[in-house]
XYZ file of C-alpha atoms in Angstrom:
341
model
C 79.767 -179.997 -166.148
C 80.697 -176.516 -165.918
C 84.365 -177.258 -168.366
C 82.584 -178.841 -170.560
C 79.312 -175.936 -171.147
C 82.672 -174.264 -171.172
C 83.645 -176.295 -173.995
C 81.207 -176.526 -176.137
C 80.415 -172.593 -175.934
C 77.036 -173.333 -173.455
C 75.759 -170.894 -171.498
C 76.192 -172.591 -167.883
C 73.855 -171.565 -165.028
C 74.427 -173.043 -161.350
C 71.575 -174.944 -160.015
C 69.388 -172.869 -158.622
C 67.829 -175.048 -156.153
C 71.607 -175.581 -154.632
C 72.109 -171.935 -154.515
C 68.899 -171.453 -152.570
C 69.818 -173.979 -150.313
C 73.487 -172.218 -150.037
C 71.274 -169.027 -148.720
C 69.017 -170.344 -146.464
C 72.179 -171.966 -144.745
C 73.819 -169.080 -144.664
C 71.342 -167.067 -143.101
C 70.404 -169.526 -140.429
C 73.926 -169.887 -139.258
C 74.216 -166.365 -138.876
C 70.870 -165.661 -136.792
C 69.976 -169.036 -135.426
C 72.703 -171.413 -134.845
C 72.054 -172.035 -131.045
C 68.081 -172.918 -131.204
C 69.071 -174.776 -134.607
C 72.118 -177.295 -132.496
C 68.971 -177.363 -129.104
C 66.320 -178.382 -131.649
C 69.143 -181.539 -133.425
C 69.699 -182.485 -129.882
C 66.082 -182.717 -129.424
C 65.884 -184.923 -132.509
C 68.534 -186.843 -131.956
C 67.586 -187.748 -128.724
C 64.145 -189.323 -129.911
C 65.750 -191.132 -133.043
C 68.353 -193.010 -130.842
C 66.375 -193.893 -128.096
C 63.991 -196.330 -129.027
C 61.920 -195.875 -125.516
C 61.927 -192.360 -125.930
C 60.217 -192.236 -129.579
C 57.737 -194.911 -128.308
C 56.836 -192.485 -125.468
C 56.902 -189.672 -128.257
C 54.480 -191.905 -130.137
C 52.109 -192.854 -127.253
C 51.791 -188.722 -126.242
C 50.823 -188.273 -129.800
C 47.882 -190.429 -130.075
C 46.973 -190.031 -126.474
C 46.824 -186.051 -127.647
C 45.585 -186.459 -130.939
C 48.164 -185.611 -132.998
C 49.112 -187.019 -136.223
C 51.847 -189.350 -135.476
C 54.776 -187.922 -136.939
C 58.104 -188.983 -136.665
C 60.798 -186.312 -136.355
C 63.397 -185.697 -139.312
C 67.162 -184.930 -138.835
C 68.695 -181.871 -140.376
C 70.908 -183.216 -143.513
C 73.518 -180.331 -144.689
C 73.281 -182.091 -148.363
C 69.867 -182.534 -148.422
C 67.414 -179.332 -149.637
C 65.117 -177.616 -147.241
C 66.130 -180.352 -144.169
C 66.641 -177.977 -141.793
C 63.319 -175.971 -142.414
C 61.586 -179.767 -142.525
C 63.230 -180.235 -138.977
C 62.231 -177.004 -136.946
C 58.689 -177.605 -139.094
C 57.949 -181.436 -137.520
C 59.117 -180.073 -134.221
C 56.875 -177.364 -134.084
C 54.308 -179.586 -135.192
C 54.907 -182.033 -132.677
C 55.601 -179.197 -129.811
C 53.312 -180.357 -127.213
C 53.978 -184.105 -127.207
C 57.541 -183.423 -127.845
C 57.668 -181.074 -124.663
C 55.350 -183.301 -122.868
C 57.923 -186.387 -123.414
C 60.995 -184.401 -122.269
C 59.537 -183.597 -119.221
C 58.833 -187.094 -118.678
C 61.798 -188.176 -119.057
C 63.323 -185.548 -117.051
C 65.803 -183.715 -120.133
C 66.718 -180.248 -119.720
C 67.376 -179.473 -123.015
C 63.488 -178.298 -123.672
C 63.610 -175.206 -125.771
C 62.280 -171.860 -123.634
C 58.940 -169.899 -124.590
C 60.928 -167.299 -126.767
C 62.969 -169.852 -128.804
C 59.802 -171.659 -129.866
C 58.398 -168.540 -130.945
C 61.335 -167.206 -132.778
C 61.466 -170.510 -134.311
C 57.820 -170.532 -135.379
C 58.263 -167.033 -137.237
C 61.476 -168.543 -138.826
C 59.554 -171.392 -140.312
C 57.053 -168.990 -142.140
C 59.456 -167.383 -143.957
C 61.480 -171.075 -144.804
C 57.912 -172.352 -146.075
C 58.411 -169.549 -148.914
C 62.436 -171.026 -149.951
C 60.511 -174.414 -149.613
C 58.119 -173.626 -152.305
C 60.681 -172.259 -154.274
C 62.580 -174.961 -154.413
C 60.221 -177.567 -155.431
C 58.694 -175.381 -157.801
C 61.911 -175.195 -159.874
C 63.033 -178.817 -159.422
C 60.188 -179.991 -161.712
C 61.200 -182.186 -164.172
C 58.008 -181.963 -166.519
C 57.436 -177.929 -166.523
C 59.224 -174.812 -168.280
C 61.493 -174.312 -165.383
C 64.333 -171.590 -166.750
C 61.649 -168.886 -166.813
C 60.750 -169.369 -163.445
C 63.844 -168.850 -161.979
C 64.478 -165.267 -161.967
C 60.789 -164.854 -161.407
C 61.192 -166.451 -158.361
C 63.877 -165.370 -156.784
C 61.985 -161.523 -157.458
C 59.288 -162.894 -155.919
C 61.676 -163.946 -152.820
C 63.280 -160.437 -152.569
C 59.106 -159.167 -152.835
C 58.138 -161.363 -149.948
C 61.198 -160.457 -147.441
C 60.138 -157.166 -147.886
C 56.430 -157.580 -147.050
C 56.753 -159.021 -144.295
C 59.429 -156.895 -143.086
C 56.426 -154.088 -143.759
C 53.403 -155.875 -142.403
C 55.001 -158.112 -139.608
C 57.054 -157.368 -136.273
C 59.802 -159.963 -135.446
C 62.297 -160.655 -133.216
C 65.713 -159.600 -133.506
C 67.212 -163.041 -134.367
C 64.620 -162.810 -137.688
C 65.759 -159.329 -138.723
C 69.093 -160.806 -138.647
C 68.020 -164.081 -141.170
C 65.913 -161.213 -143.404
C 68.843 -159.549 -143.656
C 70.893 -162.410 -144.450
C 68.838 -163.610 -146.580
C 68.002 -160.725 -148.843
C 71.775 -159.773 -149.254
C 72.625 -163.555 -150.011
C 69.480 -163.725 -153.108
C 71.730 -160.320 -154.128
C 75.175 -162.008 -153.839
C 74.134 -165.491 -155.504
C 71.593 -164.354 -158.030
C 73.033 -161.484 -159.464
C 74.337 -162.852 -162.542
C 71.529 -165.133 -163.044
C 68.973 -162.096 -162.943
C 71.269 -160.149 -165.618
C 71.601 -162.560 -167.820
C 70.323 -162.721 -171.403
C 69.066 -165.750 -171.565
C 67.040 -165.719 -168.202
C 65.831 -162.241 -169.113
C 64.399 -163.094 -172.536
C 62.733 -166.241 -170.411
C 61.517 -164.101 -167.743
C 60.165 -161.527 -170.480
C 57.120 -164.225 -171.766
C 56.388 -165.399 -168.338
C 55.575 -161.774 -167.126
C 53.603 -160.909 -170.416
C 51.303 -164.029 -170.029
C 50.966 -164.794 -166.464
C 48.213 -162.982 -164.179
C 49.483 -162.589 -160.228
C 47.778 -160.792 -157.248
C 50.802 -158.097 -157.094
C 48.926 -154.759 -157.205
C 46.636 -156.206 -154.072
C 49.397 -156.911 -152.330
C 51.416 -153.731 -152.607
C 48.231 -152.122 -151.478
C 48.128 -154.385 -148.371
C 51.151 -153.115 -147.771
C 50.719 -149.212 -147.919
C 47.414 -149.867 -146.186
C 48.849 -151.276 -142.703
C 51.909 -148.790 -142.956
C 49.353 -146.069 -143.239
C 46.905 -147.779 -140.269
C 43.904 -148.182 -143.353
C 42.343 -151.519 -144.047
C 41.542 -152.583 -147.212
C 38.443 -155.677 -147.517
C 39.757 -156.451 -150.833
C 43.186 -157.773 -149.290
C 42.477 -158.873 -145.490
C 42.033 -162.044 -146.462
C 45.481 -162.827 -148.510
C 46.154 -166.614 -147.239
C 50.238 -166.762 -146.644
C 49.867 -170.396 -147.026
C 48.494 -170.229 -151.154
C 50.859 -171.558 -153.001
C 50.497 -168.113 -155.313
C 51.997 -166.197 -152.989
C 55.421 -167.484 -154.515
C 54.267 -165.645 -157.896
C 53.264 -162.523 -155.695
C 56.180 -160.397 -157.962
C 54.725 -160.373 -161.425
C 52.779 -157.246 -162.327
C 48.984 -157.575 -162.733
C 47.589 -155.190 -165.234
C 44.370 -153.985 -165.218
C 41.251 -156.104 -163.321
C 39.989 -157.415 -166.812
C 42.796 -159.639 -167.165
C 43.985 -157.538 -170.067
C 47.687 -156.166 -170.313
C 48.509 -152.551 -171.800
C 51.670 -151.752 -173.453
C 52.788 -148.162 -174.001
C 55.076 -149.662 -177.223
C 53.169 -147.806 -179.847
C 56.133 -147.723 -182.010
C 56.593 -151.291 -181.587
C 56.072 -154.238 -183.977
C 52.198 -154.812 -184.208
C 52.848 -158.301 -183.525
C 54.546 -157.660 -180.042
C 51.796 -154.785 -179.616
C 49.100 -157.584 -180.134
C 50.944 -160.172 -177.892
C 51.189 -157.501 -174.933
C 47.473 -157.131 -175.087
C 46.393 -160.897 -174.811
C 44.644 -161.821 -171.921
C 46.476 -163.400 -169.193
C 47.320 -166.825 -168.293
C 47.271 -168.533 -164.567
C 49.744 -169.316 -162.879
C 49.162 -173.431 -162.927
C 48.350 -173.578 -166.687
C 51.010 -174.438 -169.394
C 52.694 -171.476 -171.039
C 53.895 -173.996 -173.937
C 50.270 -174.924 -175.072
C 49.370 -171.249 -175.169
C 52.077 -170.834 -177.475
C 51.693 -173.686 -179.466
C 47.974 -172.855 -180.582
C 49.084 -169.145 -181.396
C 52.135 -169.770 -183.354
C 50.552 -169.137 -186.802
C 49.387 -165.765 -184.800
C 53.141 -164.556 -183.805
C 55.517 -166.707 -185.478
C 58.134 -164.577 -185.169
C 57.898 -164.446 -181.737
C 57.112 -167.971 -181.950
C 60.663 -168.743 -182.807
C 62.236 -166.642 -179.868
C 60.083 -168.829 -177.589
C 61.211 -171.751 -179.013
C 64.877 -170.580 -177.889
C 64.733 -168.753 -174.431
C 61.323 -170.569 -172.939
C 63.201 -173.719 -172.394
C 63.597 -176.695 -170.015
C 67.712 -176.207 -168.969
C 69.426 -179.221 -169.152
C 70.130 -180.438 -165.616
C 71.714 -183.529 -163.852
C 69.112 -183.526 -160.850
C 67.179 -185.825 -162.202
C 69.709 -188.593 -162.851
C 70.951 -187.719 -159.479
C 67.354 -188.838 -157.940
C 67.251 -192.002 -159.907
C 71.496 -192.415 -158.785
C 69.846 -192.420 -154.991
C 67.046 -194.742 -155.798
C 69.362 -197.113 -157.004
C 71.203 -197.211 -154.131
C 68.540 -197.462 -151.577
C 67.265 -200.562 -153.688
C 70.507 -202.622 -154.006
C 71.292 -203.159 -150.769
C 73.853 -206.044 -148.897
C 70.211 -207.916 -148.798
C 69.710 -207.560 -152.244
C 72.705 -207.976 -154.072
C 71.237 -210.735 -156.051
C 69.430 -208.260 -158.237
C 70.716 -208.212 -161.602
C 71.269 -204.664 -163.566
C 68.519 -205.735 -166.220
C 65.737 -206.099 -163.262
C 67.401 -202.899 -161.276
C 66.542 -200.918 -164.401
C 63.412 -202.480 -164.799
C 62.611 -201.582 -160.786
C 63.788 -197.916 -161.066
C 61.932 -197.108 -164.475
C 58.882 -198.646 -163.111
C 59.533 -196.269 -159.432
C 60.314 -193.237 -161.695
C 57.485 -193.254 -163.923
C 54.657 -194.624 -162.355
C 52.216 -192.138 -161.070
């Protein structure tokens, strides 16, 4: 893929997604290997032992807990090792309550679960991340270095507002310096910027509120406004973009500019959720130049994820047991999987 962008004189970006993966591996092996290889033990010992997840099973309901089976980590697989420690914690009393049972020593200690706990807060944000710039039916190249801003904003809030233990310092610092190392040349260049430039103008984000959180419990000052920010919104991903103004109004200082840019910085702003290409398509009688710059950097990137999926799906259908099927009724099965809703 990359020889032939090369090729044809593309513009070739990595996958993102990948890259964030490539991070958040990096900075767990350098701050939690240990409790990450006691918690796969732990999993592995309920998937192979059929009596064991049965017992697993039988604590849940007995407890009341939603009866959730635990997932492996998969190094090829996005996100699999934050979806691991995440079911485990979920599952923490059962899951302790069956070891003991069964009279295992490998049960993770007080501290570990805690450590782990703080580690999976921060994971839910690369989570997010990642499926937000997977989708297949949204503007996804000017989310990207939005995002990853928005990454770099949230390590640093919580750095400011939380206290952690050592082993988390360790994966914040990881993981800030590996966003730096990875990202780099997709937050410089051209094309990203131009994208990023009509997300920030349109979109409206909680920013300011936040940055005042911030100040307020360095300087020991509580603000109403911002006590109760929910860390679990799924805004807080978009916490970076710049909020202008509690009227929903944006104000440029480029006087000198082009009245039509002047006029386009002072729209109101969009949320988050709606669809920046329907905004533009009702006003592009009102900036058509801009109109046509849209039309080039606010863009879906080509990407071979998708086809990738489907690839999987095909395989998971046509199995020894149903090698019968013929490739007209495969298709048929996988367009049918893919597109229903």
């Amino acid at each position: 893929m990359k020889a032939a962008a090369h090729r044809l004189n593309f513009q070739h970006l990595p996958c993102s997604a990948h890259s964030l993966n490539l991070v958040v591996r990096h900075a767990l092996q350098a701050s939690l290997k240990e409790i990450i290889e006691e918690v796969k033990s732990i999993v592995l010992h309920f998937r192979k032992s059929n009596k064991s997840s049965k017992k697993l099973l039988e604590m849940q309901i007995n407890m009341k807990y939603p009866p959730l089976k635990l997932t492996q980590e998969c190094p090829t697989r996005w996100n699999s090792t934050y979806e691991m420690m995440d079911r485990v914690i979920k599952n923490k009393i059962p899951v302790v309550s069956c070891l003991a049972a069964e009279g295992f020593n490998y049960i993770l200690q007080e501290r570990e679960w805690v450590i782990m706990e703080q580690a999976v807060t921060i994971l839910r944000m690369f989570d997010r991340v990642t499926t937000e710039i997977m989708g297949e039916k949204s503007v996804s190249l000017s989310k990207m270095g939005v995002l990853i801003r928005s990454l770099k904003y949230q390590i640093i809030s919580k750095r400011s507002s939380d206290t952690f233990s050592d082993e988390i310092s360790i994966m914040l610092d990881e993981l800030e310096a590996e966003l730096d190392s990875r990202f780099s040349d997709l937050l410089n260049s051209e094309l990203v910027s131009f994208s990023i430039m009509w997300k920030e103008a349109i979109y409206e984000t909680t920013y300011e509120k936040n940055i005042n959180k911030i100040i307020n419990s360095e300087s020991g000052t509580n603000n109403n406004e911002n006590e109760n920010i929910n860390d679990n919104s799924d805004d807080e991903i978009w916490d970076c973009l710049k909020q202008y103004g509690t009227n929903g109004e944006r104000m440029t200082n480029r006087s000198h500019a082009a009245s039509e840019l002047d006029s386009f910085f002072s729209e109101k702003t969009l949320g988050v959720k709606e669809n920046p290409l329907k905004w533009w398509q009702q006003r592009k009688n009102i900036y058509p130049n801009l109109f046509e710059l849209v039309k080039k950097y606010l863009s879906v990137p080509a990407t071979s994820v998708p086809c990738e999926r489907i690839f999987s799906k095909a395989g998971q259908i046509s199995t020894e047991r149903r090698n019968r099927l013929t490739s007209k009724k495969l298709k048929e099965i996988l367009f049918i999987q893919h597109n229903y809703e």
